[in-house]
PDB file of C-alpha atoms in Angstrom:
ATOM      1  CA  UNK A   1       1.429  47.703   6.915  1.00  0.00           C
ATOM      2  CA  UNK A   2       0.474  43.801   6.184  1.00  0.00           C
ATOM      3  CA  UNK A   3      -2.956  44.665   5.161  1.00  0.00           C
ATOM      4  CA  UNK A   4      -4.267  42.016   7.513  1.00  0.00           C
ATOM      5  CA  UNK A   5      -6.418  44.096  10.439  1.00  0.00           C
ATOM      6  CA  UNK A   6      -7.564  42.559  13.763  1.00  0.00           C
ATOM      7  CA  UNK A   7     -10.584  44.255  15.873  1.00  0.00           C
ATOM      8  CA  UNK A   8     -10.936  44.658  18.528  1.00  0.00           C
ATOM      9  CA  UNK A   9      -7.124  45.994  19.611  1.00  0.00           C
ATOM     10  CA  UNK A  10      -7.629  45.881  23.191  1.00  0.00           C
ATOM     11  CA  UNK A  11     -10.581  44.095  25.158  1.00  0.00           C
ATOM     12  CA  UNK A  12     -11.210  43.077  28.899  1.00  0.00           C
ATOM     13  CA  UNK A  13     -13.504  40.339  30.245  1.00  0.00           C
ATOM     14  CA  UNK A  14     -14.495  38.474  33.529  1.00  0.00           C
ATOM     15  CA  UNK A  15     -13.423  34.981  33.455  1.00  0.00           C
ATOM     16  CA  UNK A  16     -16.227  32.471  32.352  1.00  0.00           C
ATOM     17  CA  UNK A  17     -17.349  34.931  29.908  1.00  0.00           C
ATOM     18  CA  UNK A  18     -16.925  34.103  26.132  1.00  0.00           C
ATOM     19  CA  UNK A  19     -14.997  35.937  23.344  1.00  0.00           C
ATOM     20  CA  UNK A  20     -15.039  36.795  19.584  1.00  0.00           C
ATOM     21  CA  UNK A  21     -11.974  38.444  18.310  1.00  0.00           C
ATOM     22  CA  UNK A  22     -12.290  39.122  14.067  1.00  0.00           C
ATOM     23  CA  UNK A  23      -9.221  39.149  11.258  1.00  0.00           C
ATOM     24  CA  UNK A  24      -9.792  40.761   8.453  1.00  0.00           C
ATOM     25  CA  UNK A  25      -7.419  39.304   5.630  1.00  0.00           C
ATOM     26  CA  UNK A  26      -4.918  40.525   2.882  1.00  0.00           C
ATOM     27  CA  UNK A  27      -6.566  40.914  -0.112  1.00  0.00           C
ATOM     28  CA  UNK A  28      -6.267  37.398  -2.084  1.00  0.00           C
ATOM     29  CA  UNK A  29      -5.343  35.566   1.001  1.00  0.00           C
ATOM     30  CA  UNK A  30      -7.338  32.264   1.726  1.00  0.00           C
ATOM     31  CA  UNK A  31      -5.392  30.693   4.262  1.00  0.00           C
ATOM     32  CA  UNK A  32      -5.886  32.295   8.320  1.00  0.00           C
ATOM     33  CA  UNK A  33      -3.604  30.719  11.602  1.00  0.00           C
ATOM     34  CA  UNK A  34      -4.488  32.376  14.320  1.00  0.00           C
ATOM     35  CA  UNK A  35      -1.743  32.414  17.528  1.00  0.00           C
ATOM     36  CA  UNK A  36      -1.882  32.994  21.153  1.00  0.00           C
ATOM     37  CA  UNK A  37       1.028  35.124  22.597  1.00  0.00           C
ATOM     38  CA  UNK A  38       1.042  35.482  26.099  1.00  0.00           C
ATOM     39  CA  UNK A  39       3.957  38.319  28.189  1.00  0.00           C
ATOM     40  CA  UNK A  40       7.191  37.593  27.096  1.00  0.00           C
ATOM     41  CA  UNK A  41       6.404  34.538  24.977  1.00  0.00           C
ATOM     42  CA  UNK A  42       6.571  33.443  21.426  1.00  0.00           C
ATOM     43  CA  UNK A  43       3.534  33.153  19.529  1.00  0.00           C
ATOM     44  CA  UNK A  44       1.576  29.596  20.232  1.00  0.00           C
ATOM     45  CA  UNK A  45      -0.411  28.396  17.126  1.00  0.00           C
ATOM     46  CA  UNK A  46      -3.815  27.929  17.773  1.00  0.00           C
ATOM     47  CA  UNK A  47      -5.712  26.640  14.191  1.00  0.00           C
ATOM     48  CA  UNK A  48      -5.511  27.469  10.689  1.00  0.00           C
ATOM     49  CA  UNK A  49      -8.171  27.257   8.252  1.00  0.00           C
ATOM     50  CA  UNK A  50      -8.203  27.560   4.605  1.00  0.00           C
ATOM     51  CA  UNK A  51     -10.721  27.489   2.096  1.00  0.00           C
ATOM     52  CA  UNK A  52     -13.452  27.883   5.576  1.00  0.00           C
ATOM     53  CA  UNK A  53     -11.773  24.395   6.423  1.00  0.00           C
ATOM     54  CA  UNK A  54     -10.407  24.291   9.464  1.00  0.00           C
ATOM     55  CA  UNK A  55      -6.667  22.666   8.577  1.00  0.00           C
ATOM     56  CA  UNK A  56      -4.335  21.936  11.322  1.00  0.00           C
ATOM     57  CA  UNK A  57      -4.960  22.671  15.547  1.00  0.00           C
ATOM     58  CA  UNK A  58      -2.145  23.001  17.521  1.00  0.00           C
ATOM     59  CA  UNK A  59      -2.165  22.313  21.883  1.00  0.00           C
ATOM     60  CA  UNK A  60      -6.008  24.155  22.712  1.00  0.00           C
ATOM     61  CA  UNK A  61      -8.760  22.994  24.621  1.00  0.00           C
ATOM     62  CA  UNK A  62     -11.948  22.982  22.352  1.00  0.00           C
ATOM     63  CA  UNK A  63     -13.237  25.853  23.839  1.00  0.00           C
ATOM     64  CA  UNK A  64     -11.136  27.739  21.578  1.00  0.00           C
ATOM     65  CA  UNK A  65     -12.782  27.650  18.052  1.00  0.00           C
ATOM     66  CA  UNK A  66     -12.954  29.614  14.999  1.00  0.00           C
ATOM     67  CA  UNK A  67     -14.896  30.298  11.439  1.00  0.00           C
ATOM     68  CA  UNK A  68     -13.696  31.419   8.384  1.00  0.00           C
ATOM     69  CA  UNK A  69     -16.111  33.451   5.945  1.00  0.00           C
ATOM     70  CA  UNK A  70     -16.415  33.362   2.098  1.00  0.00           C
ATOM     71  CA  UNK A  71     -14.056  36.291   1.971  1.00  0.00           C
ATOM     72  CA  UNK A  72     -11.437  34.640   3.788  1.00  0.00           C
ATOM     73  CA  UNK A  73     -12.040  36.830   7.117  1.00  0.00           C
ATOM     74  CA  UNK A  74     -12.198  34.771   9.944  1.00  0.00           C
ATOM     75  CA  UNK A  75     -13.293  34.831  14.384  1.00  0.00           C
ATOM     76  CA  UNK A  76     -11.371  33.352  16.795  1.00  0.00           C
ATOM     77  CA  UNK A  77     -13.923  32.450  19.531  1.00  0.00           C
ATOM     78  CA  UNK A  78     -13.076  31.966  22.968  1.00  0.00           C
ATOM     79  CA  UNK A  79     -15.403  30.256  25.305  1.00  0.00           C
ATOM     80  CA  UNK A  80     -15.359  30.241  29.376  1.00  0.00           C
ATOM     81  CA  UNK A  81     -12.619  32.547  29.835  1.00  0.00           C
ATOM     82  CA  UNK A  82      -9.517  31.524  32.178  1.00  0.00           C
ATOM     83  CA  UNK A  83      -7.500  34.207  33.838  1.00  0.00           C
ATOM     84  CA  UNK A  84      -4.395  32.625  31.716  1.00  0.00           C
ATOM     85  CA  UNK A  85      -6.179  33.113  28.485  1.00  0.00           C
ATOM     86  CA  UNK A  86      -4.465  36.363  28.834  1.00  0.00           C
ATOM     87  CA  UNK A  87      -2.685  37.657  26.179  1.00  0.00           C
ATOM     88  CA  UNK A  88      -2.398  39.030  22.212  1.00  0.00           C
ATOM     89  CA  UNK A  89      -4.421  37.123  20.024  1.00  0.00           C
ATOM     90  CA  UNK A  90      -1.942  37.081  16.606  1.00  0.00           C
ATOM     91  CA  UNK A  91      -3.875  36.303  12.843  1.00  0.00           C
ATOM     92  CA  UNK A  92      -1.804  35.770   9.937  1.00  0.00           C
ATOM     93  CA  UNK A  93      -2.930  35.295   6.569  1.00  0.00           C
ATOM     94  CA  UNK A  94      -1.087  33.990   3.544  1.00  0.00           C
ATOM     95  CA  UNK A  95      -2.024  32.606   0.064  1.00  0.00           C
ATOM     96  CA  UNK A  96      -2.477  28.995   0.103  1.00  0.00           C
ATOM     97  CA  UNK A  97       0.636  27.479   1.851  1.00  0.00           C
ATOM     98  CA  UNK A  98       2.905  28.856  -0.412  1.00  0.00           C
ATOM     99  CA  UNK A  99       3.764  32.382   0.612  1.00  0.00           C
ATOM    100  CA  UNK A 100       5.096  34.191   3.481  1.00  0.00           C
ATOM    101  CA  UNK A 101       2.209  34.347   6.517  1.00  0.00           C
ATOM    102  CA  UNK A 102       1.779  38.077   7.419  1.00  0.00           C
ATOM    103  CA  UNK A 103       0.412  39.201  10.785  1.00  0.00           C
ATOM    104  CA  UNK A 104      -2.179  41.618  12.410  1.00  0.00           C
ATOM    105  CA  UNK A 105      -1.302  43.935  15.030  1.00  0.00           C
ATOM    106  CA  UNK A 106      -3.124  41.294  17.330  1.00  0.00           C
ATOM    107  CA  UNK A 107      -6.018  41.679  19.989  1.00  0.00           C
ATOM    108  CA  UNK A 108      -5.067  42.664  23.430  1.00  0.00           C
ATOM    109  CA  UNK A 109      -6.989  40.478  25.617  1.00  0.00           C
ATOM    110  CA  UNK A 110      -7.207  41.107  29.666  1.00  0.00           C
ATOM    111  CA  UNK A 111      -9.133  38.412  31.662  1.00  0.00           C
ATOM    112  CA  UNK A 112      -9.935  39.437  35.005  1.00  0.00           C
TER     113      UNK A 112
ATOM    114  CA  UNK B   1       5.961  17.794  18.350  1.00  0.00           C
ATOM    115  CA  UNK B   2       8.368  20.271  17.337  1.00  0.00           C
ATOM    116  CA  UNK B   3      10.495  22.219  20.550  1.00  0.00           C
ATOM    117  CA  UNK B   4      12.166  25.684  19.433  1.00  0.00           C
ATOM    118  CA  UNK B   5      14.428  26.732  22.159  1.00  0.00           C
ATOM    119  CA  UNK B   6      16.379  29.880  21.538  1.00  0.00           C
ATOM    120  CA  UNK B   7      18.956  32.387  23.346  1.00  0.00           C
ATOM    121  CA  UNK B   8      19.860  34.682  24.204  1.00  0.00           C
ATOM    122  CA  UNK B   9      17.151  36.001  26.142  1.00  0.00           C
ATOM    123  CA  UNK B  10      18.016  39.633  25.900  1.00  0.00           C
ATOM    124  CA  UNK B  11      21.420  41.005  24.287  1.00  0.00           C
ATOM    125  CA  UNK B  12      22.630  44.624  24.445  1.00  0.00           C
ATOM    126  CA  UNK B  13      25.451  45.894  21.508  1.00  0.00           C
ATOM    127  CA  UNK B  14      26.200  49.283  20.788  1.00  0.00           C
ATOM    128  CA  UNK B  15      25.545  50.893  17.488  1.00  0.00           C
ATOM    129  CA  UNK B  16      27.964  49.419  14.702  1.00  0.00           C
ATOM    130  CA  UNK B  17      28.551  46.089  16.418  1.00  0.00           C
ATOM    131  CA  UNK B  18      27.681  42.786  15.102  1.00  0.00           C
ATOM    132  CA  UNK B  19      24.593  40.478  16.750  1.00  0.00           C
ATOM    133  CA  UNK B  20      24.266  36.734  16.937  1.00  0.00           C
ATOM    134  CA  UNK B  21      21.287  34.802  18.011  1.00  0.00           C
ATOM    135  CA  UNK B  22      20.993  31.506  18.099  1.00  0.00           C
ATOM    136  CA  UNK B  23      18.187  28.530  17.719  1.00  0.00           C
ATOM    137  CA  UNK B  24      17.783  24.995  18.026  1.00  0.00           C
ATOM    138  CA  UNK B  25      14.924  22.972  17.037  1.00  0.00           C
ATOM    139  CA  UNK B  26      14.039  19.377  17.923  1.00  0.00           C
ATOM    140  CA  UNK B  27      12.425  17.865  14.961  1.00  0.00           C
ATOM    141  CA  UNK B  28      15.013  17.075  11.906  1.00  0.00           C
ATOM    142  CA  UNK B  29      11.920  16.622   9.677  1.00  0.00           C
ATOM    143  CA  UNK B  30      10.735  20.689   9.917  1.00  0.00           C
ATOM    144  CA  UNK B  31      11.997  22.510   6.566  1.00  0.00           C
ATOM    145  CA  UNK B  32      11.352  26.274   7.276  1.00  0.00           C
ATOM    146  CA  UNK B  33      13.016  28.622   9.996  1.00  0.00           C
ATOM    147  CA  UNK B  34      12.023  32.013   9.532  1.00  0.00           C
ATOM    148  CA  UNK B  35      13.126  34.844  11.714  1.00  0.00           C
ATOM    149  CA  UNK B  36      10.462  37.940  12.865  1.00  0.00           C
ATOM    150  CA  UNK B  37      11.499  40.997  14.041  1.00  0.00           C
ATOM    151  CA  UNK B  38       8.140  42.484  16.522  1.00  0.00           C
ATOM    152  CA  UNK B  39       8.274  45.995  17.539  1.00  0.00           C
ATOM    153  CA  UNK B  40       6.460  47.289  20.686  1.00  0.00           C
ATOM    154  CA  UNK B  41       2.216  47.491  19.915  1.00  0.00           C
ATOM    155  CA  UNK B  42       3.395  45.802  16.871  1.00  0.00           C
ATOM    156  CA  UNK B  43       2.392  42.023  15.051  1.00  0.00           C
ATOM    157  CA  UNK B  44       5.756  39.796  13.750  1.00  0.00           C
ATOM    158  CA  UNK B  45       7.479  40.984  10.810  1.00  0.00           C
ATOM    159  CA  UNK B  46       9.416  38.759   8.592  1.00  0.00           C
ATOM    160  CA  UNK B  47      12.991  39.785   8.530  1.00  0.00           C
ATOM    161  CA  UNK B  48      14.813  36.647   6.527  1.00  0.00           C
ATOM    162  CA  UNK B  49      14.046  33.283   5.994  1.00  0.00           C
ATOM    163  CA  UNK B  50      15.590  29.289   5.305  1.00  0.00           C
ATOM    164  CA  UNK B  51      15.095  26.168   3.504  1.00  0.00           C
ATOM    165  CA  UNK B  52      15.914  23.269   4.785  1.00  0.00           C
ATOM    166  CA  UNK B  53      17.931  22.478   1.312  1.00  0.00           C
ATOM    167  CA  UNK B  54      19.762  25.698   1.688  1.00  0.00           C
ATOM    168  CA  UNK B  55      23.126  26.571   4.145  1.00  0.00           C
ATOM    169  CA  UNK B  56      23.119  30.330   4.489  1.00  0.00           C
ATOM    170  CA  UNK B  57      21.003  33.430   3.386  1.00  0.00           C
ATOM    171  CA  UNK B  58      21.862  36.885   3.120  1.00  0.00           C
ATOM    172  CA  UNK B  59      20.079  39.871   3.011  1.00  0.00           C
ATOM    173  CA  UNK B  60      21.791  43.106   3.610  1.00  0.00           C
ATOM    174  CA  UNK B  61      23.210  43.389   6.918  1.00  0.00           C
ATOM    175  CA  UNK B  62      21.379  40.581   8.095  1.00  0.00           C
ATOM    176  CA  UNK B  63      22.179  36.947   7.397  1.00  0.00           C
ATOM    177  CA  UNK B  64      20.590  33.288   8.703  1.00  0.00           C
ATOM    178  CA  UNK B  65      22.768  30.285   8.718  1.00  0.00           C
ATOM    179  CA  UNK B  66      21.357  26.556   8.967  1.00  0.00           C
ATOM    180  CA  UNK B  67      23.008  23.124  10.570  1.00  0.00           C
ATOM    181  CA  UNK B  68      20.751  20.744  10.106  1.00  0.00           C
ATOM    182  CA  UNK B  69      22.749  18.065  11.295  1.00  0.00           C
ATOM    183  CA  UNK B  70      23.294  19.762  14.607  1.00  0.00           C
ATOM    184  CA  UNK B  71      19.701  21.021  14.014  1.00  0.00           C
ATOM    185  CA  UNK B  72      20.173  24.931  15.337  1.00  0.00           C
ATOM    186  CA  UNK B  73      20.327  27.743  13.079  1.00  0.00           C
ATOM    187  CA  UNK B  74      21.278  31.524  13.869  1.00  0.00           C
ATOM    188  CA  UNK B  75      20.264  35.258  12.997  1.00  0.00           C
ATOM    189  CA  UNK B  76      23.551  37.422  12.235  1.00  0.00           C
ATOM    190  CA  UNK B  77      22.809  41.269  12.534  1.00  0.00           C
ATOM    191  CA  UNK B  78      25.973  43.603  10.967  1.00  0.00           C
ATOM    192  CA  UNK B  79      26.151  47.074  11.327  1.00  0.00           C
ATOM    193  CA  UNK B  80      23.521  47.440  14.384  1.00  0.00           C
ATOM    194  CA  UNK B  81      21.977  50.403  14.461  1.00  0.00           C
ATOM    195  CA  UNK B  82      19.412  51.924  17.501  1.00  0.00           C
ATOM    196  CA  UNK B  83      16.346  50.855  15.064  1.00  0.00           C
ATOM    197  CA  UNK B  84      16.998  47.069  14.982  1.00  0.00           C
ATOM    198  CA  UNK B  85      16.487  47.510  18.506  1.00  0.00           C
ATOM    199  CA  UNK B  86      13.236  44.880  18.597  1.00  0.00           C
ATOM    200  CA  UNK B  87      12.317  41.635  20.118  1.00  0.00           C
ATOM    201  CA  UNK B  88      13.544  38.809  17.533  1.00  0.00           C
ATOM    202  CA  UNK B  89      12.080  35.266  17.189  1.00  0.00           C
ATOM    203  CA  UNK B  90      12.977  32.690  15.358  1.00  0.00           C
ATOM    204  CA  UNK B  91      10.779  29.572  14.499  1.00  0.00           C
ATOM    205  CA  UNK B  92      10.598  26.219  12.984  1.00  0.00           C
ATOM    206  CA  UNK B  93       7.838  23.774  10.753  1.00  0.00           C
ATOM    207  CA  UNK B  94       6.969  20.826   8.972  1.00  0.00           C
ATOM    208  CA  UNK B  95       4.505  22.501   6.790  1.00  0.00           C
ATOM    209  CA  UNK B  96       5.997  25.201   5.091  1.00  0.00           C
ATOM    210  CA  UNK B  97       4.966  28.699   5.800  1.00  0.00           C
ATOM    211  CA  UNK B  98       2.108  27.553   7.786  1.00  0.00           C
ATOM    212  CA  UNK B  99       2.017  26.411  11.217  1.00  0.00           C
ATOM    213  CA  UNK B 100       4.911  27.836  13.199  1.00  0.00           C
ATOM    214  CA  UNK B 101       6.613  27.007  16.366  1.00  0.00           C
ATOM    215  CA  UNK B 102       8.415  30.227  18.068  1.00  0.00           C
ATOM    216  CA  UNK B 103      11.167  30.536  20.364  1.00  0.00           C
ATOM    217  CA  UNK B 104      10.633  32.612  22.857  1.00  0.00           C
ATOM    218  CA  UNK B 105      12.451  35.345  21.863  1.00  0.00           C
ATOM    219  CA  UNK B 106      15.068  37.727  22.094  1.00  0.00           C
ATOM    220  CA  UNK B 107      15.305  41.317  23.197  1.00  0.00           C
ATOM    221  CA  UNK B 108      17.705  43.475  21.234  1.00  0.00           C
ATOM    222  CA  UNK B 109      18.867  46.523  22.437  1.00  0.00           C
ATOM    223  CA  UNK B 110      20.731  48.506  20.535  1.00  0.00           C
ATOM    224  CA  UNK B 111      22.791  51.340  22.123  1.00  0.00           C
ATOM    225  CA  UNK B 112      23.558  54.744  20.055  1.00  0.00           C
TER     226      UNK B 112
END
C-alpha cells in the first residue's frame, strides 16, 4: 500500500455532465500530479500542484482543473464530459520534487 | 515535448527465463527513466529507476540500462517467475520525479 487513496474507485456519467474525483495524500506529501490512463495506454499527465500551486499542465483542455487543500489532498474536476474522457484517473503524491511519486489505485471513470 | 515509445507490446517467457524490454525517448535533455510494474485493479508501482549521469542499475533480478547517446534505455527481468507477470511501463522527464511521460506499455506473461 502507497498510502495515497483515491475515491471514488469506480463512477459512471452521461456526457456533458461534470466530475470531481478526490486524492487523499501520503502523509508528509505536498506535491499531487494527477494522470489520465485510458484502455491499454500509459498514464497521460494531466497537472501537478504543490504547495496548492498549480505547477506544470501537460496536453488538457481547460475543462480539466483541479485544487489542492491545506493538507495536501487535492480534486481533479472534470467539466462537460466527452465519451473519450473515459478512463482511470491516476494521483500520485511525492515530497517536494525530490522523492519517488507514489500512486492511488485510480478512479474508474465510464462516460456514457 | 518529450515522445516515449516502447516495445514490445506484449512478451510471453516461461518461468526461469530472462525478459528484455526496451525504450526510447525523444528528448536528450530528460534525466529520469523510471520503470512501473501495474498489476490488474492496481495504480503503478515503482520497480527500478535511472539517472541520466548513471549507465546501469541493479536491483535483484531486475536491472535498467541507459544509452543516452542512442537515447533508449531497457528493463532486464532474470529469473522470471509467474508473479512478475504484470503490465510494465517505462517513462521519461525533464523534471525529476515529477511530470512523467509513459510508454505505452508492456504485457508480461509469465508461464509456470
Amino acid at each position: 500500500e502507497t498510502g495515497v487513496t483515491q475515491s471514488p474507485t469506480h463512477l459512471i456519467k452521461t456526457r456533458g455532465q461534470q466530475v470531481t474525483l478526490r486524492c487523499s495524500s501520503q502523509s508528509g506529501h505536498n506535491t499531487v500530479s494527477w494522470y489520465q490512463q485510458a484502455l491499454g495506454q500509459g498514464p497521460q499527465f494531466i497537472f501537478q500542484y504543490y504547495r496548492e500551486e498549480e505547477n506544470g499542465r501537460g496536453n488538457f483542455p481547460p475543462r480539466f482543473s483541479g485544487l489542492q487543500f491545506p493538507n495536501y489532498s487535492s480534486e481533479l474536476n472534470v467539466n462537460a464530459l466527452e465519451l473519450d474522457d473515459s478512463a482511470l484517473y491516476l494521483c500520485a503524491s511525492s515530497s517536494d520534487s525530490n522523492t519517488e511519486a507514489f500512486f492511488g489505485q485510480g478512479t474508474r471513470l465510464t462516460v456514457v | 515535448g518529450e515522445n516515449v515509445e516502447q516495445h514490445p507490446s506484449t512478451l510471453s517467457v516461461q518461468e526461469g527465463d530472462s525478459a528484455v524490454i526496451k525504450c526510447t525517448y525523444s528528448d536528450s535533455a530528460s534525466n529520469y527513466f523510471p520503470w512501473y510494474k501495474q498489476e490488474l485493479g492496481k495504480g503503478p508501482q515503482l520497480i527500478i529507476d535511472i539517472r541520466s549521469n548513471v549507465g546501469e542499475k541493479k536491483d535483484q533480478r531486475i536491472a535498467v540500462t541507459l544509452n543516452k547517446t542512442a537515447k533508449h534505455f531497457s528493463l532486464h527481468i532474470t529469473e522470471t517467475q509467474p508473479e512478475d507477470s504484470a503490465v510494465y511501463f517505462c517513462a521519461a522527464s525533464l523534471y525529476g520525479f515529477q511530470k512523467l511521460v509513459f510508454g505505452t506499455g508492456t504485457r508480461l506473461l509469465v508461464s509456470p
